Amino acid sequence: MTTKSPIIVWFRQNLRLHDNPVLHAAATLGAPLVLIYIDDNTSHPWQAGEASRWWLHESLLSFESALAKKYQAPLLIYQGSPLIILQTLCQQTQAEHVFWDRCYEPYTIKRDTEIKAMLTKQNITIKSFNCALLKEPWESLNKTKQPFKVFTPFWRNLQKLPIRDILPLPKKFESLSYSSDSTIADCIPLPTIHWYEEMAKLWQPGETGAKNHLAHFLKNALNDYKTQRNRPDLKQTSRLSPHLHFGEISPVQIWHATQSCQAPQSEQTCFLSEIAWREFSYHLLYHFPDLPSSPFKAYFKDFPWKKSKTLLKQWQQGQTGYPIIDAGMRELWHTGWMHNRVRMVVASFLIKHLLQPWQEGEKWFWDTLVDADLANNAASWQWVAGSGADAAPYFRIFNPVLQGEKFDPNGDYVKKWVPEIAKLPIPYLHAPWDAPEDILTKAGVQLGKTYPLPIIEHTKARERALAAYQTIKQTP
Ligand SMILES: Cc1cc2nc3c(=O)[nH]c(=O)nc-3n(C[C@H](O)[C@H](O)[C@H](O)COP(=O)(O)OP(=O)(O)OC[C@H]3O[C@@H](n4cnc5c(N)ncnc54)[C@H](O)[C@@H]3O)c2cc1C
């Protein structure tokens, strides 16, 4: 393809300069580029939550400044209907081409298909690129050309497929002298509640932050990833999830950097298999677009939930009386992130101990996670619920005390996030109600006053959950 007319490059979830197939392709053509970001505020079911929008605000600022520094190119910011904005821009700039990165949420696919059809009718050429995945969801199919529903064969198959090389950074390109009336702050303002200020101290949204995180992880944590990745008290995972969600780093970059680092191959493979879980989630979402709202196993539709606003709130606020659950929920609120092991434990508690619909937990995570991601969130909630593809069996019900003792053996995680019980000795830290009165007094804990008593008793909750499951259980 050759063109001299301007190319509109619409960035969506690829906010990076390096290894960016859209930017690379557009820059190679030599035509002037119009670089844009659109905040699509037309109504759709999964508008980004507050934590995510904080990250997006910062990520766009970082991307805008990187584009200006490296290429003296402006990033034009718009808000509204992407179709109307693109039609107007094509007219005003005489652009005959629009390039974008592919997104895989059902709403986005439908919207993009409509935009493509409309613009094509107006003689505008649309080109879309895979910027977010190792392989497109339709490239990984089983022997009968069907989507995978089980992770292990999906992963085995992925390991056999060629992964493309990292693309070089465009040396230069010309950008059209053009401006928009709005700024990042107008379209994606910072949340009015200042709770994000704590998150700002912990994270560095943007491509540089992503690169630093990856380098730090490969050097300092990958060697022990297999054995330590389940420990929420240690920083043994990569914390790349928000960077990956916003496309500040590509899985292709992570793949190659991991394979060429010093860590033993078994550690590399273990870490890359987690990246593959992300691919699997996207695969599931693409082929089963109802994943965020409906159980993958249809018989879970009849599950006898016991909806309670009070219980949901106690869970959201980290006031359940189970220290590991409360620590996780408070970590989430304060940092916009939660360790994977704890995500599994708190999700299991909400669904199985409290019998609250998994969709309620999914919504809360959506609003509070900086890495909120439709594919990963939906697939993971369904995995824990037992209603998903290749899910944990429903009858596997985590005991929150044992999970705490096993994965937070020194209690450091609980002490950090639940300071009101931090003075309890280790044997009672994960089950304060077992502590004798004098030990509670010495630690300054008054159960029911300074820290809640458990909102539900574990053994009873377990039996109730199993009984509820029996009412819908079907033989596979
Ligand atoms: C109930 C629940 C909800 C979740 N919601 C989200 C979400 O909204 N967004 C999100 O990115 N992850 C979600 N996860 C998956 C996982 O918890 C996070 O990806 C992980 O904790 C991020 O930390 P990390 O980057 O340090 O992970 P690492 O262990 O360093 O893994 C590297 C990358 O692999 C991917 N990954 C790791 N584990 C999983 C997994 N189980 N499923 C899919 N991808 C995975 C992530 O992109 C992650 O950044 C959820 C898990 C559960 C149990």
Short mmCIF file of N, CA and C in Angstrom, two decimals, residues 79-146:
data_model
loop_
_atom_site.label_atom_id
_atom_site.label_comp_id
_atom_site.label_asym_id
_atom_site.label_seq_id
_atom_site.Cartn_x
_atom_site.Cartn_y
_atom_site.Cartn_z
N GLN A 79 -13.51 13.15 22.69
CA GLN A 79 -14.48 12.41 23.50
C GLN A 79 -15.79 12.36 22.73
N GLY A 80 -16.43 11.19 22.73
CA GLY A 80 -17.73 11.08 22.06
C GLY A 80 -17.81 9.84 21.22
N SER A 81 -18.67 9.90 20.19
CA SER A 81 -18.88 8.73 19.33
C SER A 81 -17.71 8.59 18.36
N PRO A 82 -16.97 7.49 18.41
CA PRO A 82 -15.82 7.34 17.52
C PRO A 82 -16.18 7.47 16.04
N LEU A 83 -17.36 6.98 15.65
CA LEU A 83 -17.73 7.06 14.23
C LEU A 83 -17.81 8.53 13.80
N ILE A 84 -18.53 9.32 14.57
CA ILE A 84 -18.71 10.73 14.19
C ILE A 84 -17.36 11.46 14.19
N ILE A 85 -16.56 11.17 15.21
CA ILE A 85 -15.26 11.85 15.30
C ILE A 85 -14.37 11.46 14.11
N LEU A 86 -14.35 10.19 13.76
CA LEU A 86 -13.50 9.74 12.64
C LEU A 86 -14.01 10.32 11.32
N GLN A 87 -15.33 10.32 11.13
CA GLN A 87 -15.87 10.88 9.88
C GLN A 87 -15.48 12.35 9.74
N THR A 88 -15.63 13.10 10.82
CA THR A 88 -15.30 14.53 10.77
C THR A 88 -13.81 14.73 10.51
N LEU A 89 -13.00 13.95 11.21
CA LEU A 89 -11.54 14.10 11.05
C LEU A 89 -11.08 13.75 9.64
N CYS A 90 -11.67 12.69 9.08
CA CYS A 90 -11.28 12.29 7.71
C CYS A 90 -11.59 13.44 6.75
N GLN A 91 -12.77 14.04 6.97
CA GLN A 91 -13.16 15.16 6.10
C GLN A 91 -12.20 16.34 6.26
N GLN A 92 -11.92 16.69 7.50
CA GLN A 92 -11.11 17.89 7.75
C GLN A 92 -9.65 17.73 7.36
N THR A 93 -9.13 16.50 7.47
CA THR A 93 -7.69 16.32 7.20
C THR A 93 -7.43 15.69 5.83
N GLN A 94 -8.52 15.34 5.14
CA GLN A 94 -8.40 14.63 3.84
C GLN A 94 -7.75 13.26 3.99
N ALA A 95 -7.84 12.68 5.18
CA ALA A 95 -7.25 11.35 5.38
C ALA A 95 -8.07 10.30 4.65
N GLU A 96 -7.37 9.35 4.04
CA GLU A 96 -8.07 8.28 3.33
C GLU A 96 -7.86 6.93 4.00
N HIS A 97 -7.14 6.95 5.12
CA HIS A 97 -6.83 5.69 5.81
C HIS A 97 -6.99 5.87 7.32
N VAL A 98 -7.56 4.86 7.96
CA VAL A 98 -7.60 4.86 9.43
C VAL A 98 -7.02 3.52 9.89
N PHE A 99 -6.02 3.61 10.77
CA PHE A 99 -5.40 2.39 11.33
C PHE A 99 -5.74 2.31 12.82
N TRP A 100 -5.99 1.10 13.30
CA TRP A 100 -6.20 0.95 14.74
C TRP A 100 -5.74 -0.42 15.23
N ASP A 101 -5.60 -0.54 16.55
CA ASP A 101 -5.25 -1.83 17.17
C ASP A 101 -6.53 -2.58 17.50
N ARG A 102 -6.52 -3.89 17.29
CA ARG A 102 -7.74 -4.67 17.54
C ARG A 102 -8.02 -4.83 19.03
N CYS A 103 -9.28 -4.69 19.38
CA CYS A 103 -9.73 -4.96 20.76
C CYS A 103 -10.75 -6.08 20.68
N TYR A 104 -10.96 -6.76 21.78
CA TYR A 104 -11.71 -8.01 21.68
C TYR A 104 -12.97 -8.06 22.55
N GLU A 105 -13.33 -6.92 23.18
CA GLU A 105 -14.56 -6.93 23.98
C GLU A 105 -15.74 -6.97 23.01
N PRO A 106 -16.80 -7.72 23.35
CA PRO A 106 -17.93 -7.85 22.41
C PRO A 106 -18.46 -6.48 21.93
N TYR A 107 -18.60 -5.54 22.86
CA TYR A 107 -19.12 -4.22 22.46
C TYR A 107 -18.18 -3.56 21.43
N THR A 108 -16.87 -3.66 21.69
CA THR A 108 -15.90 -3.00 20.81
C THR A 108 -15.90 -3.65 19.42
N ILE A 109 -16.00 -4.97 19.40
CA ILE A 109 -16.01 -5.65 18.10
C ILE A 109 -17.22 -5.18 17.27
N LYS A 110 -18.36 -5.10 17.93
CA LYS A 110 -19.59 -4.68 17.22
C LYS A 110 -19.42 -3.22 16.73
N ARG A 111 -18.95 -2.36 17.61
CA ARG A 111 -18.77 -0.95 17.25
C ARG A 111 -17.78 -0.81 16.09
N ASP A 112 -16.64 -1.50 16.19
CA ASP A 112 -15.61 -1.36 15.17
C ASP A 112 -16.09 -1.90 13.82
N THR A 113 -16.88 -2.97 13.87
CA THR A 113 -17.40 -3.53 12.62
C THR A 113 -18.31 -2.50 11.94
N GLU A 114 -19.13 -1.83 12.75
CA GLU A 114 -20.03 -0.81 12.18
C GLU A 114 -19.23 0.37 11.62
N ILE A 115 -18.21 0.80 12.37
CA ILE A 115 -17.39 1.94 11.90
C ILE A 115 -16.71 1.57 10.58
N LYS A 116 -16.16 0.36 10.56
CA LYS A 116 -15.45 -0.08 9.35
C LYS A 116 -16.40 -0.07 8.14
N ALA A 117 -17.62 -0.58 8.34
CA ALA A 117 -18.58 -0.64 7.23
C ALA A 117 -18.91 0.78 6.76
N MET A 118 -19.18 1.68 7.69
CA MET A 118 -19.57 3.05 7.32
C MET A 118 -18.43 3.77 6.61
N LEU A 119 -17.23 3.68 7.17
CA LEU A 119 -16.11 4.42 6.57
C LEU A 119 -15.70 3.83 5.22
N THR A 120 -15.79 2.50 5.12
CA THR A 120 -15.44 1.87 3.85
C THR A 120 -16.36 2.40 2.74
N LYS A 121 -17.65 2.57 3.08
CA LYS A 121 -18.60 3.12 2.09
C LYS A 121 -18.17 4.51 1.64
N GLN A 122 -17.47 5.22 2.52
CA GLN A 122 -17.03 6.58 2.17
C GLN A 122 -15.60 6.57 1.61
N ASN A 123 -15.19 5.40 1.13
CA ASN A 123 -13.87 5.24 0.49
C ASN A 123 -12.69 5.46 1.43
N ILE A 124 -12.90 5.22 2.68
CA ILE A 124 -11.80 5.28 3.65
C ILE A 124 -11.34 3.84 3.87
N THR A 125 -10.03 3.63 3.82
CA THR A 125 -9.51 2.28 4.05
C THR A 125 -9.21 2.09 5.53
N ILE A 126 -9.70 0.98 6.08
CA ILE A 126 -9.44 0.69 7.49
C ILE A 126 -8.45 -0.46 7.56
N LYS A 127 -7.45 -0.32 8.41
CA LYS A 127 -6.55 -1.45 8.66
C LYS A 127 -6.43 -1.64 10.17
N SER A 128 -6.61 -2.87 10.61
CA SER A 128 -6.48 -3.12 12.05
C SER A 128 -5.35 -4.11 12.29
N PHE A 129 -4.76 -4.04 13.49
CA PHE A 129 -3.55 -4.81 13.78
C PHE A 129 -3.67 -5.48 15.16
N ASN A 130 -3.00 -6.62 15.28
CA ASN A 130 -2.94 -7.28 16.58
C ASN A 130 -1.80 -6.66 17.39
N CYS A 131 -2.15 -5.91 18.41
CA CYS A 131 -1.12 -5.27 19.25
C CYS A 131 -1.14 -5.85 20.66
N ALA A 132 -2.14 -6.68 20.99
CA ALA A 132 -2.37 -7.04 22.39
C ALA A 132 -2.12 -8.50 22.72
N LEU A 133 -2.04 -9.34 21.71
CA LEU A 133 -1.97 -10.78 21.99
C LEU A 133 -0.81 -11.44 21.26
N LEU A 134 -0.39 -12.58 21.79
CA LEU A 134 0.64 -13.37 21.09
C LEU A 134 0.06 -13.91 19.80
N LYS A 135 -1.17 -14.37 19.89
CA LYS A 135 -1.86 -14.92 18.72
C LYS A 135 -3.31 -14.46 18.75
N GLU A 136 -3.89 -14.26 17.58
CA GLU A 136 -5.31 -13.88 17.53
C GLU A 136 -6.16 -15.04 18.04
N PRO A 137 -7.31 -14.75 18.64
CA PRO A 137 -8.15 -15.84 19.18
C PRO A 137 -8.55 -16.85 18.11
N TRP A 138 -8.65 -16.41 16.86
CA TRP A 138 -9.05 -17.33 15.80
C TRP A 138 -7.86 -18.10 15.22
N GLU A 139 -6.66 -17.78 15.66
CA GLU A 139 -5.49 -18.52 15.16
C GLU A 139 -5.22 -19.78 15.98
N SER A 140 -5.75 -19.81 17.22
CA SER A 140 -5.55 -21.00 18.06
C SER A 140 -6.83 -21.82 18.04
N LEU A 141 -6.80 -22.91 17.31
CA LEU A 141 -7.99 -23.77 17.27
C LEU A 141 -7.54 -25.21 17.45
N ASN A 142 -8.45 -26.05 17.96
CA ASN A 142 -8.05 -27.45 18.18
C ASN A 142 -8.10 -28.24 16.86
N LYS A 143 -7.86 -29.54 16.97
CA LYS A 143 -7.74 -30.36 15.75
C LYS A 143 -9.01 -30.33 14.91
N THR A 144 -10.16 -30.13 15.57
CA THR A 144 -11.41 -30.08 14.79
C THR A 144 -11.80 -28.64 14.44
N LYS A 145 -10.82 -27.75 14.53
CA LYS A 145 -11.00 -26.32 14.16
C LYS A 145 -12.01 -25.62 15.07
N GLN A 146 -12.12 -26.10 16.29
CA GLN A 146 -13.01 -25.47 17.26
C GLN A 146 -12.17 -24.72 18.29
#
